[in-house]
């Protein structure tokens, strides 16, 4: 008796919790409303199941509790009922899966006009790179990395000369333009996640991964690393600033290019000393 | 014709003579079951304490200064690995599997008793090696229970020098031990059922454990291969999983390996693993519900087939743990579909449990209360799994507290609730005494309400986007102040539930010595384990002659029968006219 | 009754005793155990093979063909060892035939020979390892090497496990017990490991 009432109260409490709790998805700042929609549809179908099944449970516990003179009914199976239930469950499942797969299809189909931005991750900070006027990111690899070339860009690749490098944790993006984030890790697995953008993807050393999105409102958003990467994982933070095209262009113009960085390195004698130190470290096994 | 069935072959049957032979180096499945259970529960309590430490840090950051990022991650990792592998798998298969299978199928013991005994000692060794990792320089690994390379073997992750080696060796030992055990459970069900015990007359508990054991035999090799390869990467400089890495300014000398390969191998094991835990729980709860509702499990054939289908399908869904791993994104379509399909047989089982209660004669004793709590929490946990299985919906939720809430509900809450129910249910059979009902009820209420209070809010922190495995949230603009209150509330609920388990242990221990002597079949159950000549069952289980089975395990409230249950070994009266379907 | 009909019977409709003793139709437990274990071995080597193929660089698997794959040489010792394993299987088969036909002499001699050849195979594999590492093919140098050592180690360990049961069979024979079933099971197990070895060899050589 008591347990039936408690079950019913827990159902009611869960619904109230959902309605009144202050913890819900952050206001979306990207084009991925289709993900939110798929989530809401899933939520409602699941909510119907949760409420329905548990209230049925509560009612059953009440109605069929043991008492003097009461006896259980004998019914080994009811194939027809089970088939019906299977069918309706299948329809519910399909109803959830369809919007989910449609949204996923969008997620894996990068628009042709998406601008490319590279995010690099290392324990425990972010870095960013833009392809520059030639529109192509220079090839990069761990093998080229050094204190002077923290992005590991191939110095012999002409496409890399005009790449714009951002060594701080702050990335800017222009409002309303689709962006393909290409992700490269220098050491271990990381994950680039901005809750307001909804999208995320792991950074995997050895390969280049990606996701795409279009920022739909201006603001400053936090980047969180979403794949455990060691003791500094919780501190591997960054920011994304979404702004007007003009403000973005101004910001971009202030950043250093790879070509400028190479020139700077050659100009300063102290860096030549550093380069001499670097070589044995790379060859070390 | 005097024939001796395989199960009755006394020539290979071991008769211990010394106390050590009876209770330490025992080949009796009941003793081995208790050994597994006590070891699993002991190491599980260690993991429970670790979770309390984690919650203290999450609820009250900047308060407990002895908890730093290094040891926090170590607690996270060891808590997870111990709970999933060394507690749940060991207790459900090694504990309940060993105790129940021979009794429920009418055998005297497992078919390979010596190997069975060995399997326990190998398990114990695995546990000791794991515990040793707490005491080596650098401490245990802090890579998360998923042990993803390359971070696991690199600087920046705690225990990357020695702790990880011990973890991998411990897992390899565990797998060897459980292969030995698994062979026993599977072959005993196939070969040692007594006369009349057809496969479809076996109780659901046996089906759940049987299918789980088959899955374990086929899934553990994947973890074994992954562990050996990672061990070689760590100690022999191979590059199975290690790409070229510049770590802290140094080129480490690896080249060409694939971290994603590890993830495929790990989850090919990891997903079936969660069903290896769930299926025995499903089987056992079916029996708890039917006994205490005096009603056959509704749709027995579908229940058996659902267990088999879930077991088989579980090998085809693993990459739903890898949607954002950087694997080929087109795999997402396939795995989302297969994952949501597996929800269908699972849902059928839920409906059939509810339909068993429907029109039943429900006795709300402690085991039944826990079975009901299972239904409520499993419905919740199973439904949240649909969010995560639906590939695009998983993208914002992956690696947040939504995932933590989901897997605790389906692994940490529901199966543990079944385990409690099962221990209360079989307590009188195993010990010959009855537990204290009032204490059992108190334990139930605090635990049930408490765990829901812990895990429901967690899902909402996940919707918000709060990441998992974070030592501290720190300064974040998008996380409101109230979320910190939520964490505090969760921690307090966790502390209460933790403390309340003392009631359970006190009850179990006290009743062992002072509890009233129990009736051999206090619940009026029909399955074979309740029909032993002695309670607790003696060595050899059945006395001089093996039982003969005449009916399925669920003849409850049969119209026209004298009592509201008919034991499986009660001869069938051909003249009685019932069983109209 | 077929398996399917057995698993779909309505067991509540057909109460009654079983008239045939299951011992009459069930195979011995040990045989079922060995067959189940074959499933485990299959999955183990199947997964290692998939990992091998993935690592070799199937495009689209996430990392493409890596230029670091250098196949290992195929020295004569590898072929000699394979032949020894084949002979070992043949000896086991002879022992099995001897056991089945009641030819105690054949059974005994073939039994000893089978185990001895098994030990010889393992010794040869260790020599092969030594030969490779002396020639500079360390496990860490190249993934092809690493897989070679891993695969041969796993196979060798399983064979060593089989030798444990060989020792038990020999001791059983000495004690006068009926060792027909152990010999039969060991024979089947050996043949299975020979098949695994052949497949792994083909895999290793195909690259």
Short mmCIF file of C-alpha atoms in Angstrom, two decimals, chain A residues 132-254:
data_model
loop_
_atom_site.label_atom_id
_atom_site.label_comp_id
_atom_site.label_asym_id
_atom_site.label_seq_id
_atom_site.Cartn_x
_atom_site.Cartn_y
_atom_site.Cartn_z
CA UNK A 132 44.95 32.78 -43.93
CA UNK A 133 44.29 34.44 -47.33
CA UNK A 134 45.23 31.35 -49.35
CA UNK A 135 42.37 29.47 -47.65
CA UNK A 136 44.46 26.36 -47.02
CA UNK A 137 45.96 25.19 -43.77
CA UNK A 138 49.60 24.19 -44.07
CA UNK A 139 50.42 20.59 -43.26
CA UNK A 140 51.41 20.00 -39.71
CA UNK A 141 52.76 17.08 -37.72
CA UNK A 142 54.19 16.25 -34.35
CA UNK A 143 57.52 15.66 -36.07
CA UNK A 144 57.85 19.38 -36.83
CA UNK A 145 57.03 20.55 -33.34
CA UNK A 146 59.57 22.54 -31.39
CA UNK A 147 59.53 25.40 -28.89
CA UNK A 148 59.70 27.80 -31.85
CA UNK A 149 57.08 25.95 -33.79
CA UNK A 150 54.54 24.89 -31.23
CA UNK A 151 51.91 24.17 -33.89
CA UNK A 152 54.23 21.76 -35.69
CA UNK A 153 53.62 23.40 -39.07
CA UNK A 154 55.80 22.09 -41.87
CA UNK A 155 58.21 24.98 -42.53
CA UNK A 156 58.66 23.86 -46.13
CA UNK A 157 54.94 23.95 -46.95
CA UNK A 158 54.15 27.23 -48.75
CA UNK A 159 50.49 27.06 -47.73
CA UNK A 160 51.52 27.29 -44.12
CA UNK A 161 53.28 30.64 -44.38
CA UNK A 162 50.12 32.71 -44.16
CA UNK A 163 48.46 30.58 -41.47
CA UNK A 164 47.33 32.76 -38.61
CA UNK A 165 48.28 31.42 -35.20
CA UNK A 166 46.52 32.04 -31.91
CA UNK A 167 48.50 30.76 -29.00
CA UNK A 168 46.18 32.01 -26.29
CA UNK A 169 43.06 30.10 -25.27
CA UNK A 170 40.74 32.65 -26.84
CA UNK A 171 39.13 31.98 -30.21
CA UNK A 172 37.04 34.47 -32.17
CA UNK A 173 34.44 33.62 -34.78
CA UNK A 174 32.29 35.75 -37.07
CA UNK A 175 28.56 35.58 -36.47
CA UNK A 176 26.43 33.56 -38.86
CA UNK A 177 29.16 31.93 -40.94
CA UNK A 178 29.42 28.12 -40.97
CA UNK A 179 32.69 26.86 -39.58
CA UNK A 180 34.38 23.49 -39.90
CA UNK A 181 36.44 22.96 -36.76
CA UNK A 182 39.33 20.65 -37.56
CA UNK A 183 40.87 19.20 -34.45
CA UNK A 184 44.41 18.10 -33.85
CA UNK A 185 45.99 16.84 -30.66
CA UNK A 186 49.64 17.09 -29.87
CA UNK A 187 49.67 14.47 -27.17
CA UNK A 188 46.62 12.73 -25.76
CA UNK A 189 42.87 12.55 -26.32
CA UNK A 190 40.96 15.77 -25.64
CA UNK A 191 37.52 17.00 -26.63
CA UNK A 192 36.43 20.43 -27.80
CA UNK A 193 33.09 21.22 -26.19
CA UNK A 194 31.13 24.44 -25.90
CA UNK A 195 27.79 23.67 -24.23
CA UNK A 196 25.99 26.50 -25.99
CA UNK A 197 27.09 25.19 -29.40
CA UNK A 198 25.93 21.64 -28.55
CA UNK A 199 28.49 20.15 -30.93
CA UNK A 200 31.64 18.42 -29.75
CA UNK A 201 34.29 16.02 -31.00
CA UNK A 202 37.35 14.31 -29.57
CA UNK A 203 40.84 15.39 -30.53
CA UNK A 204 42.82 12.24 -31.34
CA UNK A 205 46.60 12.31 -31.66
CA UNK A 206 47.71 10.85 -34.95
CA UNK A 207 44.62 11.86 -36.93
CA UNK A 208 42.59 14.97 -37.69
CA UNK A 209 38.96 14.96 -36.55
CA UNK A 210 36.28 17.54 -37.18
CA UNK A 211 32.78 18.84 -36.60
CA UNK A 212 30.96 21.83 -38.06
CA UNK A 213 28.63 24.51 -36.75
CA UNK A 214 27.30 28.01 -37.43
CA UNK A 215 27.29 30.43 -34.50
CA UNK A 216 23.91 32.15 -34.33
CA UNK A 217 24.33 34.72 -31.59
CA UNK A 218 27.10 36.92 -30.33
CA UNK A 219 28.63 36.42 -26.95
CA UNK A 220 31.48 34.88 -25.03
CA UNK A 221 31.28 31.15 -24.44
CA UNK A 222 33.44 28.73 -22.51
CA UNK A 223 35.35 25.86 -24.04
CA UNK A 224 35.53 22.80 -21.81
CA UNK A 225 37.68 19.78 -22.43
CA UNK A 226 35.35 16.80 -22.52
CA UNK A 227 37.71 13.82 -22.56
CA UNK A 228 39.75 13.01 -19.47
CA UNK A 229 43.31 14.04 -20.29
CA UNK A 230 45.16 13.91 -17.01
CA UNK A 231 45.34 15.94 -13.83
CA UNK A 232 44.83 19.25 -15.59
CA UNK A 233 41.72 18.13 -17.43
CA UNK A 234 39.38 20.31 -15.36
CA UNK A 235 41.53 23.35 -15.96
CA UNK A 236 41.84 22.98 -19.72
CA UNK A 237 39.54 25.88 -20.52
CA UNK A 238 39.23 28.37 -23.31
CA UNK A 239 36.83 30.94 -24.64
CA UNK A 240 35.03 31.45 -27.92
CA UNK A 241 34.02 35.01 -28.75
CA UNK A 242 31.34 35.28 -31.43
CA UNK A 243 31.23 38.77 -32.92
CA UNK A 244 30.37 40.76 -36.00
CA UNK A 245 32.37 40.20 -39.16
CA UNK A 246 34.05 43.59 -38.78
CA UNK A 247 35.15 42.99 -35.20
CA UNK A 248 36.36 39.54 -36.15
CA UNK A 249 38.40 40.86 -39.08
CA UNK A 250 39.99 43.42 -36.81
CA UNK A 251 40.91 40.78 -34.27
CA UNK A 252 42.29 38.46 -36.92
CA UNK A 253 44.49 41.19 -38.36
CA UNK A 254 46.16 41.57 -34.97
#
